[in-house]
Coordinates of C-alpha atoms and ligand atoms in Angstrom, one line a residue:
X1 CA -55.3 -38.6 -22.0
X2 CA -53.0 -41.4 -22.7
X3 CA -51.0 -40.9 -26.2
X4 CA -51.6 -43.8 -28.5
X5 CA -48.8 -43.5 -30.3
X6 CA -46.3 -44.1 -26.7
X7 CA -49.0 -46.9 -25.9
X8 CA -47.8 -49.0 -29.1
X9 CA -44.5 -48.1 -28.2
X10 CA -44.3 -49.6 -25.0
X11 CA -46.8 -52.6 -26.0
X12 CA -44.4 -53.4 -28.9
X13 CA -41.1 -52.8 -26.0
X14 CA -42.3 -56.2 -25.0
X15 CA -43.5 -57.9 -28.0
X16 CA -41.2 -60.8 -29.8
X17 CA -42.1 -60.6 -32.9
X18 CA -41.2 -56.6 -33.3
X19 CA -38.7 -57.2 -31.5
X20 CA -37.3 -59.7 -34.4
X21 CA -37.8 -57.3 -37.2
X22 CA -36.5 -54.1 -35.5
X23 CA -33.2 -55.8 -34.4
X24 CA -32.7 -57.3 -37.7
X25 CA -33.7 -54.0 -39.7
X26 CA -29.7 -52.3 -40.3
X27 CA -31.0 -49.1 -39.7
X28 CA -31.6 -49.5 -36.3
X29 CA -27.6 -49.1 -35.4
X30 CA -28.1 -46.0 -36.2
X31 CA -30.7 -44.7 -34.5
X32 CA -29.4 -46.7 -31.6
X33 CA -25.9 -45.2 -31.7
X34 CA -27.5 -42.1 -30.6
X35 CA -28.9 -43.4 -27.3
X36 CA -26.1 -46.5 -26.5
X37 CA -22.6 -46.5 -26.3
X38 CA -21.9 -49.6 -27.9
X39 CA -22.1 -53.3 -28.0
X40 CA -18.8 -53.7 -25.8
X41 CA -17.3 -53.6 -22.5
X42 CA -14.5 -51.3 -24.4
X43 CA -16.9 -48.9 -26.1
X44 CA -18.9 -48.1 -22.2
X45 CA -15.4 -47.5 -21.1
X46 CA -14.4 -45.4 -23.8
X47 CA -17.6 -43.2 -23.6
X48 CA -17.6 -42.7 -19.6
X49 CA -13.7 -41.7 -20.0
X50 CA -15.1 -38.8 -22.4
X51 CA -18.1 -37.8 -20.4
X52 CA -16.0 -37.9 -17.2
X53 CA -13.2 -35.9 -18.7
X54 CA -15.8 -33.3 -19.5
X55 CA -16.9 -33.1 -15.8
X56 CA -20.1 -35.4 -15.6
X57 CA -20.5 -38.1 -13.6
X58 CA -21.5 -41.1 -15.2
X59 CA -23.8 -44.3 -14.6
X60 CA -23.6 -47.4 -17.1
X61 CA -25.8 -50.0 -17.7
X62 CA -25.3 -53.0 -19.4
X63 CA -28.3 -53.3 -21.6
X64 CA -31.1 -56.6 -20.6
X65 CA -33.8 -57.4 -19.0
X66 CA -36.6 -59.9 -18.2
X67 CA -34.4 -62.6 -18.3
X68 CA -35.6 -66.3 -17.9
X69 CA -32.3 -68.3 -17.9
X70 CA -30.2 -68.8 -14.5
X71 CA -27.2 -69.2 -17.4
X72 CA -27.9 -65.6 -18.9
X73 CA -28.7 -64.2 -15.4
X74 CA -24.8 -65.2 -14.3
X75 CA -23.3 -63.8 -17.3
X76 CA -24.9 -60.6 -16.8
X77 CA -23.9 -60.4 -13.7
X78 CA -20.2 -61.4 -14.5
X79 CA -20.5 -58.7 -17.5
X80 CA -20.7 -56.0 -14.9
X81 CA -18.0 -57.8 -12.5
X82 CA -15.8 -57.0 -15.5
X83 CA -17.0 -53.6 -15.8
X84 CA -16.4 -52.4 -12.9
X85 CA -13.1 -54.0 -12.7
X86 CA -12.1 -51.8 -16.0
X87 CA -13.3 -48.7 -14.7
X88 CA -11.3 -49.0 -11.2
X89 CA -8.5 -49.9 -13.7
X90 CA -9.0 -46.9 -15.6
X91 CA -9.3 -44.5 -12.9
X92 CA -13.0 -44.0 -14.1
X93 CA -14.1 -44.6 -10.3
X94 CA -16.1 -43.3 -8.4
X95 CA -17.0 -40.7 -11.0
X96 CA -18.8 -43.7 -12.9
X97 CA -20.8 -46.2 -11.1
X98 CA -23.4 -49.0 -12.4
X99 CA -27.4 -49.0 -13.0
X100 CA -28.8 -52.6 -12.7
X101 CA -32.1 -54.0 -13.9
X102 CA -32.9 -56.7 -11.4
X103 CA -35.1 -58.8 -13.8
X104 CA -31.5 -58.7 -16.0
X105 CA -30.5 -60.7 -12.9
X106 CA -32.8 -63.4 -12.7
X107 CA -35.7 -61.4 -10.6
X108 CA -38.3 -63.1 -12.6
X109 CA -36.8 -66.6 -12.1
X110 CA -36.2 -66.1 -8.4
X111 CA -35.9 -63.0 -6.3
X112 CA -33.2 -64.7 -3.9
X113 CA -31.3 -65.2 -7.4
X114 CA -31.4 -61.7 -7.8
X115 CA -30.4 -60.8 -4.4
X116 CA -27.0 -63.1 -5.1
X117 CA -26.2 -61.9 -8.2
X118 CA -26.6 -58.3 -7.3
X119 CA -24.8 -58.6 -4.4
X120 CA -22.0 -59.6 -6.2
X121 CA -22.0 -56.5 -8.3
X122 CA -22.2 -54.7 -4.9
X123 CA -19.1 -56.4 -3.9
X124 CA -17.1 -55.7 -7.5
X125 CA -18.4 -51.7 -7.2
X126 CA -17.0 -51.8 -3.6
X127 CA -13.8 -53.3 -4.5
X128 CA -13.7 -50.8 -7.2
X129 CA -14.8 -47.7 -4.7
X130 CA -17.9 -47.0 -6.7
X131 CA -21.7 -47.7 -6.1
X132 CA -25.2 -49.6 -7.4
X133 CA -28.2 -48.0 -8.4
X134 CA -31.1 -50.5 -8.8
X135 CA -33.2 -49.4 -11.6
X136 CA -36.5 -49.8 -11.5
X137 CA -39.3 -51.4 -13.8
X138 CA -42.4 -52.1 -14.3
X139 CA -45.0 -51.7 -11.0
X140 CA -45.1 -55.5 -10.5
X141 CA -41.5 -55.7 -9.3
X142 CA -41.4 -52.5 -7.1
X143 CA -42.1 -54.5 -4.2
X144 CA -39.7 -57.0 -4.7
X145 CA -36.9 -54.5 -6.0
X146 CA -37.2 -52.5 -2.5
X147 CA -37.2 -55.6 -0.5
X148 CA -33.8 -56.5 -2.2
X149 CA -32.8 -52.9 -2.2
X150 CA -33.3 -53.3 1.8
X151 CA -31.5 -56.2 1.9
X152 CA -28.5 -55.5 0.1
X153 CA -28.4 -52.2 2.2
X154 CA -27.2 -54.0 5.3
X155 CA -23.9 -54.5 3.9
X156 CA -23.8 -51.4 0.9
X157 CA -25.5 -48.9 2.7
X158 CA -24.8 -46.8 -0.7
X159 CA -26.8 -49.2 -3.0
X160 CA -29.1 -46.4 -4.7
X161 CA -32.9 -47.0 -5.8
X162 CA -35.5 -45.6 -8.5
X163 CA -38.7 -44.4 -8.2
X164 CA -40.8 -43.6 -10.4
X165 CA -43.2 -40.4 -9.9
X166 CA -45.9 -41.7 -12.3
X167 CA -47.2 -44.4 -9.7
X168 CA -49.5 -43.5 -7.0
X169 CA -47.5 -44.8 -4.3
X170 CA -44.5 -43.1 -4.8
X171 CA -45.1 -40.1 -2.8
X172 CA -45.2 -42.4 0.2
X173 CA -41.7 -44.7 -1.2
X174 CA -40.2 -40.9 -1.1
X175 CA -40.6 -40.3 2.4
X176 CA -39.9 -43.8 3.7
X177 CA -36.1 -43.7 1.6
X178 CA -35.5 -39.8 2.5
X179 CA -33.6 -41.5 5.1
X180 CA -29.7 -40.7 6.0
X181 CA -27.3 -41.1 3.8
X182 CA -30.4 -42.8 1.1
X183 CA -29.6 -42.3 -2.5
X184 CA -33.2 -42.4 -4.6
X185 CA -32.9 -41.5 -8.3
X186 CA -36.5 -40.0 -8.9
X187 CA -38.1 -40.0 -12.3
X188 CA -41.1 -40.2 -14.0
X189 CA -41.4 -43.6 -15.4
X190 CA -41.2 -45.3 -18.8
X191 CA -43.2 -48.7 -18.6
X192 CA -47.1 -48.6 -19.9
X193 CA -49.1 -48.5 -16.5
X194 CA -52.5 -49.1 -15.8
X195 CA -54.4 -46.1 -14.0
X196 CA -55.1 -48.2 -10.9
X197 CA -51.7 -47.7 -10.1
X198 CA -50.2 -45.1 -12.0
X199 CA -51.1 -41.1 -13.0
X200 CA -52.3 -40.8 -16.8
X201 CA -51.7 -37.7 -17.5
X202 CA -48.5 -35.5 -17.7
X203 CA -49.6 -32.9 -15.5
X204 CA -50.6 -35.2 -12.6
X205 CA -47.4 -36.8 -13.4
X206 CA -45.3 -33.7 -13.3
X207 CA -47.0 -32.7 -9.6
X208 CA -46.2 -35.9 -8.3
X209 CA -42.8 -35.3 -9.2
X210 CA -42.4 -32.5 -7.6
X211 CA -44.3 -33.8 -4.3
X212 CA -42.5 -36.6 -4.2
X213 CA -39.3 -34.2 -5.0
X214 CA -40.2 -32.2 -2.1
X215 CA -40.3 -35.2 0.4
X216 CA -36.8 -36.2 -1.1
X217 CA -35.4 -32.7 -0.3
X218 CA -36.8 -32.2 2.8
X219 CA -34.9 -35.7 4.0
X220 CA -31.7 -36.3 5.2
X221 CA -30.7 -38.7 1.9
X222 CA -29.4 -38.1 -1.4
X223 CA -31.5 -37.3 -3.7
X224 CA -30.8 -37.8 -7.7
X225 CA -33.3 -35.3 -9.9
X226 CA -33.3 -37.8 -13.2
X227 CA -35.8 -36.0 -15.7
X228 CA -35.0 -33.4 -19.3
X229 CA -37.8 -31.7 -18.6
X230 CA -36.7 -28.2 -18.6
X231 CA -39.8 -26.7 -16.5
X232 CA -38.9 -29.8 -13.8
X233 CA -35.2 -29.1 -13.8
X234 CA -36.0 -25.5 -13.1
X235 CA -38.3 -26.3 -10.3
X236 CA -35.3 -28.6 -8.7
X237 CA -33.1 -25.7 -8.8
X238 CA -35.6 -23.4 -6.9
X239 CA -36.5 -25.7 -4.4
X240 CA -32.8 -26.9 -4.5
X241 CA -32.3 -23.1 -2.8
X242 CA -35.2 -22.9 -0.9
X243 CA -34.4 -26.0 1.5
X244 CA -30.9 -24.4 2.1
X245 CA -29.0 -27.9 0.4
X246 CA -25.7 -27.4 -0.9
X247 CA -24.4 -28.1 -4.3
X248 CA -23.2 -32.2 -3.9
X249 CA -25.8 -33.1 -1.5
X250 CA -27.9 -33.9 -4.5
X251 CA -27.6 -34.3 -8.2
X252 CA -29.0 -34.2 -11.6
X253 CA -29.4 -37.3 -14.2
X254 CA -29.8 -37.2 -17.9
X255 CA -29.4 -40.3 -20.3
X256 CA -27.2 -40.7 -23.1
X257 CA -27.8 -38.6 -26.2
X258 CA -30.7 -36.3 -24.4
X259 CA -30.0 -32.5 -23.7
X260 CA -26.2 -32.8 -23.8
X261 CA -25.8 -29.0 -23.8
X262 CA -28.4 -29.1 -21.2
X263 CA -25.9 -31.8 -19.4
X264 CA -23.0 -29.6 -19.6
X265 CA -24.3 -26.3 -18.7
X266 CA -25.7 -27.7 -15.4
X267 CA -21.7 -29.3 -14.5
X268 CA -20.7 -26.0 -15.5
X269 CA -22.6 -24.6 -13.1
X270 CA -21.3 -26.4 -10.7
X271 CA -23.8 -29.4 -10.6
X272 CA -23.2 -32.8 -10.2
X273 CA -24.5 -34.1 -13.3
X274 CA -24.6 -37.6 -13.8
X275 CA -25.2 -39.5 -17.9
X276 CA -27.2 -42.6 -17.7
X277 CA -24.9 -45.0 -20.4
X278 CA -26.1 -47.9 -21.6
X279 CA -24.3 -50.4 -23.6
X280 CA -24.3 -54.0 -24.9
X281 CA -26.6 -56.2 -27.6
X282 CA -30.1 -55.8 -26.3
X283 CA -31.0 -53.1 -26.9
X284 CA -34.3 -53.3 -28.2
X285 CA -36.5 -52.6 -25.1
X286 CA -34.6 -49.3 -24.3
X287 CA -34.5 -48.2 -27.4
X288 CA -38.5 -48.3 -27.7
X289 CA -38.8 -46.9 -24.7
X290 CA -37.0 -43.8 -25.5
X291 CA -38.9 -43.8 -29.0
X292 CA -42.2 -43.7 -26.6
X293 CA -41.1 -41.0 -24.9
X294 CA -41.0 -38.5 -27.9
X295 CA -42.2 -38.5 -30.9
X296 CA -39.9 -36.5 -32.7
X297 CA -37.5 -39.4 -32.1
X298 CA -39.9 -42.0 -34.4
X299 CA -39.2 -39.8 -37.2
X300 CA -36.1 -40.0 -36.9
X301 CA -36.2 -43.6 -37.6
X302 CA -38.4 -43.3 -40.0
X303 CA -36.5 -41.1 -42.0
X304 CA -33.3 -43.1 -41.6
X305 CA -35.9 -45.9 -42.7
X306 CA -36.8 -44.0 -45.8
X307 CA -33.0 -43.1 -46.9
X308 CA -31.3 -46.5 -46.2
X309 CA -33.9 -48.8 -46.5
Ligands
FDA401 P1 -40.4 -35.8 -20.6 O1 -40.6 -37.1 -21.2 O2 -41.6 -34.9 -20.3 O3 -39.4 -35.0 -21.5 C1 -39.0 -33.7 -21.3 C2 -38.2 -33.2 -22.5 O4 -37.0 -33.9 -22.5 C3 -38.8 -33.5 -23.8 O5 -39.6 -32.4 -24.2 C4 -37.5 -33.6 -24.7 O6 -37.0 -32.3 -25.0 C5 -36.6 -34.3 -23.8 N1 -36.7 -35.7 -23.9 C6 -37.2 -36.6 -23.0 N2 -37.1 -37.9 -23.4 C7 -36.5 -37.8 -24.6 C8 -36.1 -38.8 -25.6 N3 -36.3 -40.1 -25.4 N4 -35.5 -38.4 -26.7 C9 -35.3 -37.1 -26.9 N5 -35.6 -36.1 -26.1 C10 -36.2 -36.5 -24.9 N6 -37.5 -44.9 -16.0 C11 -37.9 -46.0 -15.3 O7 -39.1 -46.4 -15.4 N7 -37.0 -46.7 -14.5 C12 -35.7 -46.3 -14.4 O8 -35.0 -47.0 -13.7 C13 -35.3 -45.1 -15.1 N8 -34.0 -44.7 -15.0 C14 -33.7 -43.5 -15.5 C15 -32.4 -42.9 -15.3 C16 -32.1 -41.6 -15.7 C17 -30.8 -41.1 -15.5 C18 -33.1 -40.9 -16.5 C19 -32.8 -39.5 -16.9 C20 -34.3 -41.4 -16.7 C21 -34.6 -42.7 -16.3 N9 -35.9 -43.3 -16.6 C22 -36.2 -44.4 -15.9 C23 -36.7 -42.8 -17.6 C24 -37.8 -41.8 -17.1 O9 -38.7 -42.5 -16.3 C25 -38.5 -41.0 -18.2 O10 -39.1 -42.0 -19.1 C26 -37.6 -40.2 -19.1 O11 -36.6 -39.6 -18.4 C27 -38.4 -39.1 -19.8 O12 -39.0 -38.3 -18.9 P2 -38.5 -36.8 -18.6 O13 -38.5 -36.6 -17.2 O14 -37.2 -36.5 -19.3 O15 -39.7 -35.9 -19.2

C-alpha cells in the first residue's frame, strides 16, 4: 500500500508554493543542518575533510535540480568546477568525488546541454584524479540519463550511474551496466512513481533490490550498495561472501546524517563506505525527500516547529 503521508511528501518536493513557505520558515536551517553540509563551497570541503579523516569515502553534491535557465545550468556546473578544484587542492581526492543531477544541468532544457556541462565536470574530476556519479531521478529521465551516461563513458570510462530498485526495469539496467570496470550505485528510489513503472510496496521493492543486487555482483563492475536498511545491508554482506568479491571491489553508501555509527562500523570493518554530502541553497527538494522517507523525521520538524516558532 502506498503511505499517504510520503505521497504528500513527494507531491509537495515539487510544489512552488510549499516550497515558498518551507524555505522562508527559520526553522528549516535546522532540520536541514542535519541532512546538508552547508550553503558553501567551504562548508562541503570542511565536512568531506572530517568524514575522510575518519576513514569514509565521501561523495558531494551541490544541491539543485530541475533547472529551466541555460544561465543557472552554467553556474551549476562551474560551482562543481570549483569544487573539485578545492578538493584536489586539499588532498580530499580521490577519497571524495561528485554526485550530479543532470536536470541541475540543463537536462530539461536540452539533453545535449547536459551532456556539455557534465562533461566538463568529467574533465575538472579528472584533472583533479577523482570521479562522477550521475544521480538519478525521476523515471522520465532514466532514458535520457543512461544515454548521456553512455556517452560520457567513451572518454571517462569511470563516470558512475544510479539505479533505482523501485522501477520495474531495473532488474534488466543491472545486467546491461554489470559490465567491466561499470560503477552503478543501486538504491531504492525517492521520487513518487506511478505503478506502471515502479513496485508499490516495500517488500517488492526490497526483492528487487536484492535481484537487481545479485545481477550487479555477479558482473565484472563495481557495484555501490546505497541503502540504511539494516536487513538489506546484511543481505549485501552475505551475498558479498557468497560470490567470492573482495573487500574494494564494491562498496557501501549512506547519506549525510543517516546511520553514522552504522557508517563507521562498516569502514571499521574494513568497508569502503562512502557519505552522500550535499551542500548549497536549494535545498528544499532533498530535504522533503528525506522527510518522505521516514516519518520519524516530520516530527522532528514539527517539534522544532512547535519550540521556535
Ligand atoms: P528505507 O527507506 O527502507 O530505510 C531503512 C532505514 O534507514 C530506516 O528504517 C531508517 O532507520 C533509516 N533511514 C532511511 N532513510 C532515512 C531518513 N531520511 N532519515 C532517517 N533515517 C532514515 N534516490 C534516487 O532516487 N536517486 C538517487 O540518485 C539517489 N542517490 C542516493 C545516494 C545514496 C548514497 C543513498 C544512500 C541514497 C540515494 N537515494 C537516491 C535515496 C534512496 O533511493 C532512498 O530513498 C533512501 O536511501 C532510503 O532508502 P533506504 O534504502 O535507506 O531504505
Amino acid at each position: 500500500m502506498p503511505n499517504p503521508l510520503r505521497f504528500a511528501l513527494l507531491t509537495a518536493s515539487r510544489n512552488r508554493a510549499v516550497r515558498k513557505v518551507v524555505e522562508h520558515a527559520p526553522v528549516s536551517r535546522n532540520v536541514v543542518r542535519r541532512f546538508v553540509a552547508g550553503t558553501a563551497v567551504d562548508d562541503a570541503v570542511r565536512v568531506a575533510a572530517e568524514l575522510v579523516a575518519g576513514g569514509l569515502a565521501v561523495s558531494l553534491d551541490h544541491l539543485g535540480e530541475d533547472t529551466t535557465e541555460v544561465g543557472h545550468a552554467e553556474s551549476t556546473t562551474k560551482a562543481y568546477v570549483t569544487l573539485l578544484r578545492r578538493l584536489a587542492e586539499g588532498d580530499l581526492t580521490p577519497a571524495a568525488e561528485v554526485s550530479v543531477k543532470l536536470s541541475a544541468v540543463g537536462q530539461a532544457l536540452d539533453e545535449s546541454m547536459a551532456l556539455d556541462n557534465a562533461r566538463a565536470i568529467c574533465t575538472a574530476a579528472a584533472a583533479a584524479n577523482t570521479t562522477v556519479t550521475l544521480d538519478m531521478e525521476d523515471h522520465t529521465t532514466t532514458d535520457s540519463t543512461l544515454s548521456v551516461l553512455r556517452e560520457l563513458r567513451r572518454d571517462f570510462p569511470w563516470v558512475g550511474a544510479v539505479l533505482q530498485a523501485y522501477l520495474r526495469r531495473t532488474e534488466a539496467d543491472c545486467r546491461d551496466l554489470a559490465t567491466e570496470g561499470s560503477r552503478v550505485r543501486l538504491c531504492k528510489g525517492a521520487y513518487r512513481e506511478p505503478e506502471s513503472v515502479a513496485f508499490q510496496s516495500r517488500s517488492d521493492v526490497d526483492k528487487s533490490y536484492i535481484r537487481c543486487l545479485k545481477a550487479l555482483l555477479r558482473g565484472p563492475g563495481y557495484p555501490m550498495i546505497a541503502t540504511h536498511d539494516p536487513r538489506l545491508v546484511d543481505i549485501a554482506t552475505t551475498l558479498v561472501k557468497r560470490t567470492g568479491r573482495a573487500k574494494g571491489s564494491y562498496e557501501f553508501q549512506m547519506l549525510y546524517g543517516i546511520r553514522p555509527n552504522e557508517q563507521m562500523r562498516l569502514a571499521a570493518d574494513g568497508e569502503t563506505m562512502r557519505v552522500y554530502v550535499p551542500y548549497g541553497d536549494e535545498w528544499y527538494g532533498y530535504l522533503m525527500r528525506r522527510l518522505a522517507e521516514r516519518p520519524a523525521n516530520v516530527t522532528f520538524f514539527l517539534r522544532s516547529l512547535a519550540t521556535k516558532g
